[in-house]
Coordinates of C-alpha atoms in Angstrom, one line a residue:
Chain A
M218 CA 10.0 -25.2 18.1
R219 CA 8.4 -26.0 14.9
E220 CA 5.5 -23.6 13.8
I221 CA 3.3 -24.0 10.4
V222 CA 1.6 -20.9 9.6
I223 CA -1.5 -21.0 7.6
I224 CA -2.1 -18.1 5.1
S225 CA -3.8 -17.3 1.9
G226 CA -3.4 -13.7 0.7
K227 CA -7.2 -13.8 -0.4
G228 CA -9.5 -14.0 2.6
G229 CA -12.4 -16.6 2.9
T230 CA -10.3 -19.5 1.2
G231 CA -10.6 -21.9 4.0
K232 CA -7.7 -21.1 6.3
T233 CA -9.5 -21.3 9.6
S234 CA -11.5 -24.5 8.6
L235 CA -8.3 -26.3 7.5
T236 CA -6.5 -25.1 10.7
A237 CA -9.2 -26.4 12.8
A238 CA -9.2 -29.5 10.7
F239 CA -5.2 -29.8 11.2
A240 CA -5.8 -29.3 15.0
A241 CA -8.0 -32.3 15.3
L242 CA -5.3 -34.4 13.6
A243 CA -2.1 -33.1 15.5
K244 CA -1.1 -34.7 18.5
N245 CA 0.5 -32.6 21.1
S246 CA 0.5 -29.2 19.5
V247 CA -0.2 -25.7 20.6
L248 CA -2.8 -23.7 18.6
C249 CA -2.2 -19.8 17.8
D250 CA -4.8 -17.5 16.1
A251 CA -2.9 -14.8 14.6
D252 CA -5.8 -13.4 12.8
V253 CA -6.4 -10.9 15.5
D254 CA -8.4 -8.6 13.3
A255 CA -11.1 -11.0 12.6
A256 CA -10.4 -14.2 14.7
D257 CA -12.7 -17.1 14.2
L258 CA -10.7 -20.3 15.2
H259 CA -12.1 -20.0 18.6
L260 CA -15.7 -20.6 17.2
L261 CA -14.7 -24.1 16.4
M262 CA -12.1 -24.6 19.3
Q263 CA -14.6 -23.3 22.2
P264 CA -11.5 -22.5 24.2
V265 CA -12.0 -22.2 27.9
I266 CA -10.1 -19.3 28.9
Q267 CA -7.4 -20.0 31.7
Q268 CA -5.4 -16.8 31.6
M269 CA -6.3 -13.4 30.3
A270 CA -4.2 -10.2 29.8
D271 CA -4.8 -6.7 28.3
F272 CA -3.0 -5.8 25.2
M273 CA -1.4 -2.3 25.6
G274 CA -0.9 -0.6 22.1
G275 CA 0.5 2.7 21.6
S276 CA -0.5 6.0 23.1
K277 CA -2.6 8.5 22.0
A278 CA -2.8 12.4 22.6
L279 CA -5.5 14.0 25.1
I280 CA -5.5 17.9 25.4
N281 CA -6.3 19.1 28.9
P282 CA -8.9 21.9 28.1
D283 CA -8.0 23.9 31.5
L284 CA -4.4 24.1 30.3
C285 CA -5.1 24.8 26.6
T286 CA -4.6 28.2 25.3
S287 CA -5.9 27.4 21.9
C288 CA -2.5 28.6 20.4
G289 CA -2.9 26.2 17.4
T290 CA 0.6 24.7 17.6
C291 CA -0.7 21.2 17.7
I292 CA -3.0 21.6 14.8
D293 CA -0.2 23.1 12.7
L294 CA 2.1 20.2 13.4
C295 CA -0.4 17.3 13.2
R296 CA 0.1 15.7 9.9
F297 CA -2.8 13.2 10.5
G298 CA -5.7 15.7 10.9
A299 CA -6.4 14.6 14.2
I300 CA -7.0 17.7 16.2
S301 CA -10.2 19.8 15.6
E302 CA -10.7 23.6 15.7
Q303 CA -12.2 23.0 19.1
F304 CA -8.9 21.3 20.2
Q305 CA -10.5 17.8 20.6
V306 CA -8.4 14.8 19.5
N307 CA -10.1 12.4 17.3
A308 CA -8.8 9.1 18.6
I309 CA -9.4 7.3 15.3
R310 CA -7.1 9.6 13.4
C311 CA -4.5 10.0 16.2
E312 CA -1.5 8.0 14.9
G313 CA 0.1 8.1 18.3
C314 CA 3.3 9.9 17.1
G315 CA 3.3 12.4 20.2
V316 CA 4.5 15.4 18.3
C317 CA 1.7 17.7 19.6
V318 CA 2.5 16.5 23.3
D319 CA 6.2 17.3 22.8
F320 CA 5.7 20.7 21.2
C321 CA 2.5 22.2 23.3
P322 CA 4.0 25.2 24.8
E323 CA 1.5 24.9 27.8
A324 CA 2.3 21.1 28.3
A325 CA -1.4 20.6 28.2
I326 CA -1.3 17.6 26.3
G327 CA -1.3 14.2 27.9
F328 CA -0.3 10.8 26.2
P329 CA -2.0 8.1 27.9
V330 CA -1.2 4.5 26.8
Q331 CA -4.3 2.7 25.1
R332 CA -5.8 -0.5 25.9
C333 CA -5.9 -1.9 22.4
G334 CA -7.4 -5.4 22.9
E335 CA -6.8 -8.6 24.9
W336 CA -5.3 -11.9 24.9
Y337 CA -5.8 -15.3 26.1
I338 CA -4.2 -18.6 27.0
S339 CA -7.0 -21.3 26.7
D340 CA -7.5 -24.9 27.1
T341 CA -9.3 -26.6 24.2
R342 CA -10.2 -30.3 23.4
F343 CA -7.3 -30.4 21.0
G344 CA -4.6 -29.0 23.5
P345 CA -3.7 -25.4 24.6
M346 CA -4.4 -22.2 22.3
V347 CA -3.2 -18.7 22.3
H348 CA -5.6 -16.3 21.0
A349 CA -6.3 -12.5 21.2
R350 CA -9.1 -9.9 20.5
L351 CA -7.9 -6.6 18.8
G352 CA -10.3 -3.5 19.9
I353 CA -12.5 -2.4 17.2
A354 CA -10.8 0.2 14.8
E355 CA -7.4 -0.4 16.4
E356 CA -4.1 -0.2 15.3
N357 CA -0.9 -2.3 16.1
S358 CA -2.3 -5.5 14.9
G359 CA 1.1 -6.6 14.0
K360 CA 2.4 -6.0 17.4
L361 CA -0.4 -8.2 18.9
V362 CA 0.3 -10.9 16.2
S363 CA 3.8 -10.8 17.4
L364 CA 2.7 -11.2 21.0
V365 CA 0.4 -14.1 20.5
R366 CA 3.1 -15.9 18.4
K367 CA 5.6 -15.2 21.2
E368 CA 3.4 -16.4 23.9
A369 CA 2.4 -19.6 22.1
R370 CA 6.1 -20.4 21.4
Q371 CA 6.8 -20.0 25.3
L372 CA 3.8 -22.1 26.1
A373 CA 4.6 -24.9 23.5
E374 CA 8.2 -25.1 25.0
K375 CA 6.8 -25.2 28.6
R376 CA 4.3 -28.0 27.7
G377 CA 6.7 -29.8 25.7
A378 CA 4.6 -29.7 22.6
D379 CA 5.6 -30.9 19.1
M380 CA 4.7 -27.8 17.3
I381 CA 2.5 -24.8 17.0
I382 CA -0.2 -24.4 14.3
T383 CA -1.0 -20.7 13.6
D384 CA -3.8 -19.4 11.8
G385 CA -2.8 -16.5 9.8
P386 CA -4.5 -13.3 8.7
P387 CA -5.3 -12.4 5.1
G388 CA -3.6 -9.8 3.1
I389 CA 0.2 -9.0 2.9
G390 CA 0.3 -6.0 5.2
C391 CA 1.5 -5.5 8.8
P392 CA -0.2 -8.5 10.6
V393 CA 0.8 -10.8 7.9
I394 CA 4.4 -9.7 8.0
A395 CA 4.4 -10.2 11.7
S396 CA 2.9 -13.9 11.3
I397 CA 5.4 -15.3 8.9
G398 CA 8.8 -14.2 10.3
G399 CA 10.5 -17.2 11.7
A400 CA 7.7 -19.6 10.9
T401 CA 9.1 -23.0 10.1
A402 CA 7.0 -23.2 7.0
L403 CA 4.0 -21.7 5.5
V404 CA 1.0 -23.6 4.4
I405 CA -0.9 -21.6 1.7
V406 CA -4.4 -22.3 1.0
V407 CA -5.6 -21.0 -2.2
E408 CA -9.1 -21.0 -4.2
P409 CA -9.0 -21.9 -7.8
T410 CA -10.1 -18.5 -8.9
V411 CA -8.5 -15.5 -10.7
S412 CA -8.3 -13.6 -7.3
G413 CA -7.0 -16.6 -5.6
I414 CA -4.0 -17.0 -7.8
H415 CA -3.5 -13.4 -8.0
D416 CA -3.5 -13.0 -4.2
M417 CA -1.5 -16.1 -3.8
E418 CA 1.3 -14.6 -6.1
R419 CA 1.5 -11.4 -3.9
V420 CA 1.8 -13.3 -0.7
V421 CA 4.3 -15.7 -2.1
D422 CA 6.5 -12.7 -3.3
L423 CA 6.2 -11.4 0.5
A424 CA 7.2 -14.9 1.9
A425 CA 10.2 -15.0 -0.5
H426 CA 11.6 -11.8 1.2
F427 CA 11.6 -14.0 4.6
K428 CA 13.2 -17.1 3.1
V429 CA 10.6 -19.3 4.6
P430 CA 9.9 -22.6 3.0
G431 CA 6.1 -22.9 1.7
M432 CA 3.6 -25.6 0.7
V433 CA 0.5 -25.0 -1.1
C434 CA -3.0 -26.7 -1.0
V435 CA -5.9 -25.9 -3.3
N436 CA -9.4 -25.7 -1.7
K437 CA -12.6 -26.1 -3.5
F438 CA -10.4 -27.4 -6.6
D439 CA -13.2 -28.6 -8.5
L440 CA -14.8 -25.2 -9.0
N441 CA -12.2 -24.7 -11.6
V442 CA -9.8 -27.5 -12.4
E443 CA -7.9 -25.5 -15.1
M444 CA -7.2 -22.9 -12.5
T445 CA -6.3 -25.4 -9.9
E446 CA -3.5 -26.8 -12.4
A447 CA -2.1 -23.2 -13.1
I448 CA -2.0 -22.6 -9.3
E449 CA 0.0 -25.9 -8.9
K450 CA 2.4 -25.0 -11.6
L451 CA 3.0 -21.5 -10.2
A452 CA 3.8 -23.3 -6.7
I453 CA 6.2 -25.6 -8.4
R454 CA 8.0 -22.6 -10.4
R455 CA 8.3 -20.8 -6.9
N456 CA 9.8 -23.7 -5.2
I457 CA 6.6 -24.4 -3.2
A458 CA 5.7 -28.1 -2.4
V459 CA 2.1 -28.8 -3.8
L460 CA 0.3 -30.8 -0.8
G461 CA -2.9 -31.8 -2.7
R462 CA -6.4 -30.7 -3.4
V463 CA -9.6 -30.5 -1.3
V464 CA -12.9 -30.9 -3.0
F465 CA -15.6 -28.1 -2.6
D466 CA -17.8 -29.7 0.1
P467 CA -20.6 -28.0 2.1
A468 CA -19.6 -30.3 5.2
F469 CA -17.2 -27.5 6.0
T470 CA -19.9 -25.0 6.4
R471 CA -22.4 -27.5 8.2
S472 CA -19.7 -28.6 10.7
M473 CA -18.8 -24.9 11.4
V474 CA -22.7 -24.3 12.1
E475 CA -22.2 -27.0 14.9
G476 CA -19.0 -25.6 16.2
K477 CA -17.0 -28.7 15.0
T478 CA -14.1 -29.6 12.9
L479 CA -14.5 -31.5 9.8
F480 CA -13.2 -34.7 11.7
E481 CA -16.0 -34.5 14.3
Y482 CA -18.8 -33.9 12.0
G483 CA -20.9 -36.9 10.3
E484 CA -19.4 -39.8 8.7
P485 CA -16.2 -40.3 7.3
T486 CA -16.1 -38.8 3.8
A487 CA -13.7 -38.5 0.8
T488 CA -12.9 -34.9 1.9
R489 CA -11.4 -35.9 5.3
Q490 CA -9.2 -38.3 3.4
Q491 CA -7.9 -35.4 1.3
V492 CA -7.2 -33.2 4.4
L493 CA -5.7 -36.2 6.2
D494 CA -3.3 -36.7 3.2
I495 CA -2.5 -33.0 3.0
W496 CA -1.7 -33.2 6.9
T497 CA 0.6 -36.2 6.5
Q498 CA 2.6 -34.6 3.6
I499 CA 3.0 -31.4 6.0
I500 CA 4.4 -33.5 9.0
K501 CA 6.5 -35.6 6.7
S502 CA 7.8 -32.7 4.6
P503 CA 11.8 -32.1 5.1
S504 CA 11.3 -28.6 6.3
M505 CA 9.3 -29.8 9.3
N506 CA 12.1 -32.0 10.4
T507 CA 12.3 -32.5 14.4
L508 CA 16.2 -31.3 14.3
G509 CA 15.3 -27.9 14.1
I510 CA 17.2 -27.6 11.0
V511 CA 16.2 -24.8 8.5
D512 CA 15.4 -26.5 5.2
L513 CA 17.2 -23.8 2.9
K514 CA 16.5 -26.1 -0.1
S515 CA 12.8 -25.6 0.0
T516 CA 12.4 -21.7 0.8
I517 CA 10.1 -20.1 -1.7
Q518 CA 11.9 -18.5 -4.6
Chain B
M92 CA -22.2 10.1 -2.9
I93 CA -19.9 7.4 -1.6
I94 CA -20.9 3.9 -0.7
S95 CA -18.2 1.7 1.0
I96 CA -18.5 -2.2 1.0
A97 CA -17.1 -4.0 3.7
S98 CA -17.5 -7.4 5.5
G99 CA -15.4 -8.0 8.5
K100 CA -14.8 -11.7 7.2
G101 CA -12.7 -12.1 3.9
G102 CA -14.0 -13.9 0.7
T103 CA -17.9 -13.2 1.5
G104 CA -18.2 -11.2 -1.8
K105 CA -17.2 -7.8 -1.3
T106 CA -15.6 -7.2 -4.6
T107 CA -18.5 -9.2 -6.4
I108 CA -20.8 -6.9 -5.0
S109 CA -18.7 -3.7 -6.0
V110 CA -18.1 -4.6 -9.4
N111 CA -21.5 -5.7 -10.3
M112 CA -23.1 -2.8 -8.7
A113 CA -20.7 -0.6 -10.5
L114 CA -21.8 -2.4 -13.9
A115 CA -25.2 -2.3 -13.2
L116 CA -25.2 1.5 -12.8
G117 CA -22.9 2.1 -15.8
A118 CA -21.2 5.3 -16.8
G119 CA -21.0 7.9 -14.5
V120 CA -19.7 5.7 -11.4
E121 CA -16.3 5.4 -10.1
L122 CA -14.9 2.1 -8.4
L123 CA -12.3 2.7 -5.8
D124 CA -10.5 -0.7 -5.0
C125 CA -9.3 0.1 -1.5
D126 CA -8.2 -3.4 -0.6
V127 CA -4.6 -2.3 -1.6
E128 CA -3.0 -5.3 0.1
E129 CA -4.7 -7.8 -2.4
P130 CA -6.6 -5.7 -5.1
N131 CA -9.0 -8.0 -7.0
A132 CA -11.6 -5.5 -8.6
H133 CA -9.7 -5.1 -12.0
L134 CA -9.6 -8.9 -12.5
F135 CA -13.2 -8.7 -12.8
L136 CA -14.2 -5.1 -14.2
K137 CA -11.2 -5.4 -16.7
P138 CA -10.7 -1.7 -17.2
K139 CA -8.2 -0.1 -19.5
I140 CA -5.6 1.2 -17.3
E141 CA -4.5 4.6 -18.5
R142 CA -2.0 5.7 -16.1
S143 CA 0.0 4.7 -13.1
E144 CA 1.4 6.9 -10.4
K145 CA 4.0 5.9 -7.6
V146 CA 2.9 6.8 -4.1
E147 CA 5.6 7.7 -1.6
V148 CA 5.4 8.6 2.2
P149 CA 7.8 11.1 3.6
I150 CA 10.6 9.7 5.7
P151 CA 13.6 11.9 7.1
L152 CA 16.8 12.5 5.2
V153 CA 19.5 13.8 8.0
D154 CA 22.3 15.9 6.3
L155 CA 25.2 14.7 8.6
D156 CA 27.2 18.2 7.8
K157 CA 24.8 19.9 9.9
C158 CA 24.0 17.4 12.4
T159 CA 25.3 17.8 15.9
F160 CA 24.2 14.3 17.1
C161 CA 22.1 15.9 19.8
K162 CA 19.6 13.1 19.6
K163 CA 16.4 15.1 20.0
C164 CA 15.3 13.3 16.7
S165 CA 15.5 9.9 18.1
D166 CA 14.1 11.1 21.4
I167 CA 10.9 12.4 19.9
C168 CA 10.3 9.5 17.4
R169 CA 7.8 7.1 19.3
F170 CA 8.3 4.6 16.4
N171 CA 12.1 3.8 17.0
A172 CA 12.8 4.8 13.4
L173 CA 15.9 6.9 14.2
A174 CA 18.8 5.9 16.3
V175 CA 22.1 8.1 16.7
V176 CA 25.1 5.8 17.0
G177 CA 28.2 7.9 17.5
K178 CA 28.7 10.2 14.4
Q179 CA 25.9 8.3 12.5
V180 CA 22.1 8.9 12.3
L181 CA 20.3 5.5 11.3
V182 CA 17.0 5.9 9.7
F183 CA 14.8 2.7 9.8
Q184 CA 12.4 3.8 7.1
E185 CA 9.9 0.8 7.4
L186 CA 9.3 1.9 10.9
C187 CA 8.6 5.5 10.1
H188 CA 4.9 6.9 10.3
S189 CA 5.9 10.1 8.6
C190 CA 4.7 12.4 11.5
G191 CA 7.4 15.0 10.8
G192 CA 8.4 15.2 14.5
C193 CA 12.0 14.8 13.9
M194 CA 12.2 17.3 11.2
A195 CA 10.3 19.8 13.6
V196 CA 12.4 19.2 16.5
C197 CA 15.8 19.5 14.9
P198 CA 17.5 22.7 16.1
E199 CA 20.0 22.6 13.3
G200 CA 17.5 22.2 10.4
A201 CA 19.5 19.3 9.5
I202 CA 16.5 17.1 8.6
T203 CA 14.6 17.4 5.3
E204 CA 12.5 14.6 3.7
T205 CA 12.6 12.0 1.1
G206 CA 10.1 9.3 0.1
R207 CA 9.5 5.7 1.0
E208 CA 7.6 3.9 -1.9
L209 CA 4.1 2.7 -0.7
G210 CA 2.9 1.3 -3.9
F211 CA 1.1 2.5 -6.8
L212 CA -2.2 4.0 -7.8
N213 CA -3.4 2.8 -11.2
F214 CA -6.3 4.8 -13.1
G215 CA -8.4 3.3 -15.7
A216 CA -11.8 2.9 -17.2
R217 CA -14.2 0.8 -18.8
D218 CA -17.5 1.9 -20.6
G219 CA -17.7 5.1 -18.8
I220 CA -17.2 3.7 -15.3
G221 CA -14.2 5.4 -13.6
F222 CA -11.5 2.9 -12.0
I223 CA -8.8 3.6 -9.4
N224 CA -7.0 1.0 -7.4
G225 CA -4.0 1.1 -4.9
R226 CA -1.3 -1.8 -5.1
L227 CA 0.6 -1.7 -2.0
R228 CA 4.2 -2.7 -2.6
V229 CA 4.9 -6.0 -1.7
G230 CA 7.0 -6.0 1.9
E231 CA 5.4 -2.5 2.7
A232 CA 3.6 -2.9 6.3
M233 CA 1.3 0.1 6.2
S234 CA -1.8 0.2 4.1
P235 CA -3.8 2.8 5.6
P236 CA -1.6 6.1 4.0
L237 CA -2.1 4.4 0.5
I238 CA -5.9 3.7 1.0
K239 CA -6.3 7.4 1.8
Q240 CA -4.4 8.3 -1.3
V241 CA -6.9 6.1 -3.4
R242 CA -9.6 7.9 -1.6
A243 CA -8.1 11.4 -2.3
A244 CA -7.7 10.7 -6.0
A245 CA -11.4 10.1 -6.4
N246 CA -13.7 12.5 -8.6
P247 CA -16.2 13.9 -5.9
Q248 CA -18.6 14.6 -8.8
R249 CA -19.2 10.7 -9.5
I250 CA -21.0 7.9 -7.4
T251 CA -18.2 6.5 -5.7
I252 CA -18.2 2.7 -4.9
I253 CA -15.4 1.6 -2.7
D254 CA -14.3 -2.0 -2.3
A255 CA -12.9 -2.2 1.1
P256 CA -10.5 -4.7 2.7
P257 CA -11.4 -7.4 5.2
G258 CA -11.0 -6.9 8.8
T259 CA -12.0 -4.3 11.4
S260 CA -8.7 -2.4 12.0
C261 CA -7.1 0.7 10.7
P262 CA -7.0 -0.3 7.0
V263 CA -11.1 -0.8 6.9
I264 CA -11.4 2.3 8.8
A265 CA -9.5 4.2 6.2
A266 CA -11.9 2.8 3.6
M267 CA -15.0 3.2 5.4
S268 CA -14.6 6.9 7.1
G269 CA -16.5 9.6 5.3
A270 CA -18.7 7.6 3.4
D271 CA -22.4 8.2 3.1
F272 CA -23.4 4.3 3.4
I273 CA -21.6 1.2 4.5
L274 CA -22.8 -1.9 2.7
M275 CA -22.0 -4.9 4.7
V276 CA -21.7 -8.2 2.6
T277 CA -21.8 -11.4 4.6
E278 CA -22.6 -15.2 4.7
P279 CA -25.1 -16.9 6.9
T280 CA -22.3 -19.0 8.8
P281 CA -20.6 -18.5 12.2
F282 CA -17.6 -17.1 11.0
G283 CA -19.5 -14.6 8.7
L284 CA -21.8 -13.5 11.6
H285 CA -19.0 -13.1 14.0
D286 CA -17.0 -11.0 11.7
L287 CA -20.1 -9.1 10.7
K288 CA -20.6 -8.1 14.2
L289 CA -17.4 -6.7 14.8
A290 CA -17.6 -4.9 11.3
V291 CA -20.9 -3.3 12.5
E292 CA -19.4 -2.1 15.8
A293 CA -16.7 -0.4 13.7
V294 CA -19.4 1.2 11.6
R295 CA -21.4 2.3 14.6
L296 CA -18.2 4.1 16.0
L297 CA -18.1 6.1 12.6
G298 CA -22.0 7.0 12.7
I299 CA -22.4 5.9 9.0
P300 CA -26.0 4.2 8.3
C301 CA -25.4 0.7 6.9
G302 CA -27.2 -2.3 5.3
L303 CA -26.6 -5.8 4.4
V304 CA -26.1 -8.1 1.5
I305 CA -26.3 -11.7 2.4
N306 CA -24.4 -13.8 -0.1
R307 CA -24.8 -17.5 -0.3
A308 CA -28.1 -16.9 1.7
D309 CA -29.1 -20.5 1.8
I310 CA -26.0 -22.1 3.3
G311 CA -25.2 -22.2 6.9
D312 CA -27.9 -21.2 9.3
R313 CA -30.6 -18.5 10.1
K314 CA -28.6 -16.5 12.9
V315 CA -27.3 -13.6 10.5
F316 CA -31.1 -12.8 9.6
D317 CA -32.1 -12.9 13.4
Y318 CA -29.2 -10.6 14.1
A319 CA -30.2 -8.4 11.5
E320 CA -33.6 -8.1 12.7
K321 CA -32.6 -7.5 16.3
E322 CA -30.0 -4.7 15.3
N323 CA -32.4 -3.1 12.9
L324 CA -30.1 -3.6 9.9
P325 CA -31.7 -3.7 6.7
I326 CA -31.0 -6.8 4.5
L327 CA -30.9 -4.9 1.0
L328 CA -30.2 -8.1 -1.3
T329 CA -29.7 -11.8 -0.8
I330 CA -27.9 -13.9 -3.4
P331 CA -28.5 -17.7 -3.1
F332 CA -25.6 -20.2 -3.3
D333 CA -25.4 -21.2 -7.0
R334 CA -22.6 -23.1 -8.2
R335 CA -22.7 -21.5 -11.8
I336 CA -22.0 -18.1 -9.9
A337 CA -19.2 -19.6 -8.1
E338 CA -17.7 -21.0 -11.4
A339 CA -18.2 -17.9 -13.4
Y340 CA -16.5 -15.9 -10.6
S341 CA -13.5 -18.4 -10.6
R342 CA -13.0 -17.4 -14.4
G343 CA -13.3 -13.6 -13.6
K344 CA -16.9 -13.4 -15.0
N345 CA -19.4 -11.1 -13.5
I346 CA -23.0 -11.9 -12.4
V347 CA -24.8 -9.2 -14.3
E348 CA -23.1 -10.4 -17.4
E349 CA -23.6 -13.9 -17.1
F350 CA -27.0 -13.9 -15.7
P351 CA -28.8 -10.5 -17.1
E352 CA -31.8 -11.0 -14.9
W353 CA -29.4 -9.8 -11.9
R354 CA -28.6 -6.4 -13.5
Q355 CA -31.9 -4.9 -12.4
R356 CA -31.6 -6.4 -8.8
F357 CA -28.3 -4.5 -8.6
T358 CA -29.6 -1.4 -9.7
E359 CA -32.5 -1.8 -7.2
L360 CA -29.9 -2.5 -4.3
F361 CA -28.3 0.9 -5.3
R362 CA -31.8 2.6 -5.2
K363 CA -32.5 1.2 -1.8
I364 CA -29.2 2.8 -0.6
E365 CA -30.1 6.2 -2.2
V366 CA -33.3 6.2 -0.4
I367 CA -31.7 5.6 2.9
I368 CA -29.3 8.4 2.3
T369 CA -31.7 10.7 1.4
E370 CA -33.9 10.0 4.4
R371 CA -30.9 10.7 6.6
G372 CA -30.6 14.0 5.2
G373 CA -28.6 13.5 1.9
A374 CA -25.2 12.7 0.9
A375 CA -22.3 14.6 2.3
H376 CA -21.1 14.9 -1.3
A377 CA -22.4 15.1 -4.7

């Protein structure tokens, strides 16, 4: 099953707006929101939830005050400063290592599994969508990303979909690592700013570890044409296909306010044509071949 | 006094607000870039980096001469970072959370610790403004331990401004906890509002006072303003969308330098925060 994952490094470059626009153009795809930490794709897709399940993350320590003798073993062993002088566990600090649980001489510490969020299979006007909501201040976002991607894959195979379109998270840490492993190709959305190119370079370095093909498009390119050229040069140097440029267009924000994709808002515009051309290039790219052959020639260097 | 600048959604202007506030206040403040996955503040503050320090987290090192292959270490490890296979102990270092459980449980004292590189801390300054950032090693999954190191390196005598990462999970919590005030930077769009609500929930969990900066305040709709009123969140600064600001940003230029009338607005932003902190009973730190 082919899967394109849309990433950026820097936040706010237009990943979700473009993912939604691609969803409107794709025929027979499954959508997947892998930005579980601050998921926004559902605001444009208005998914109707068909199936919902709890996401069980790690466990956390819980001290039973009736059994605790205040010996202090747990405080001494905890490297995360999660246990107070009053022998209460700070759930935000607790790493879930369970060392206190195993060493407590009174067996006074329980280790209940935590419900860290929930995930959903939904219907949208553009096809099925797998998405999730990570609980506030929770850990294990990488684990939840892996879960929604796995579910999206199963669903896509079951429904005979052509591909999966995955909206990825910003950054280069654990949720991003979980988002890009095994992707057919990455679409990197970059804005032409000093921070945009800096962050792109770091996520490209990460992607190079995973030997995944990459493609890049510059959003809001007219804010800085010189920087746009620098980004495209960098892309070519790293063996990343240049898909094209999208102009800075307030229509993205206006359509977002109405809960629509760019292609459902107002009259056809030049911006739409730019996005359509980019989508056509993605679909035609050798790494997206339908034979399931990994395109080793186009992996990010 | 510690002011942490967060947002939920990425790209709303956290770095812009952090850097411009630091520049407006000038000497005596310290800017910490805690977005260690994608640190950007240095691109705008342009500090002179004076030194760098490698940061490691402890991971187990097994002495096979002492090991009896009892498997107690792999049993205690909740992260599957250790596996005993025949006469070998495999350490999957990228899975290790550095809890020290394996070392504590080993009956033979066969486990000591070595380090896994998390990334670097960079220390610098510009015009008396102190600067520290963390730079996560590409490929490293865990950013919170590095964020904690950036925080630990701060000078408690100075006003600390923290540029936090986006999101609402553990890295953001590491950049916000222990702060005296959280300044949320948002934009009046459905994405901005949705992620702001999540971030405000996280702040309330920590029990820290917070206020808003609304960036590109004239795009989108009015729902962020309605939300702020309903939730009693003070709007401390609004910045209209201005293509000149966006273009200056793209070149690494700062608002207070390009448009000097903004300097005073950023100073006032800080004064308002100071008043709120004082009314709440003062800063927990100097």
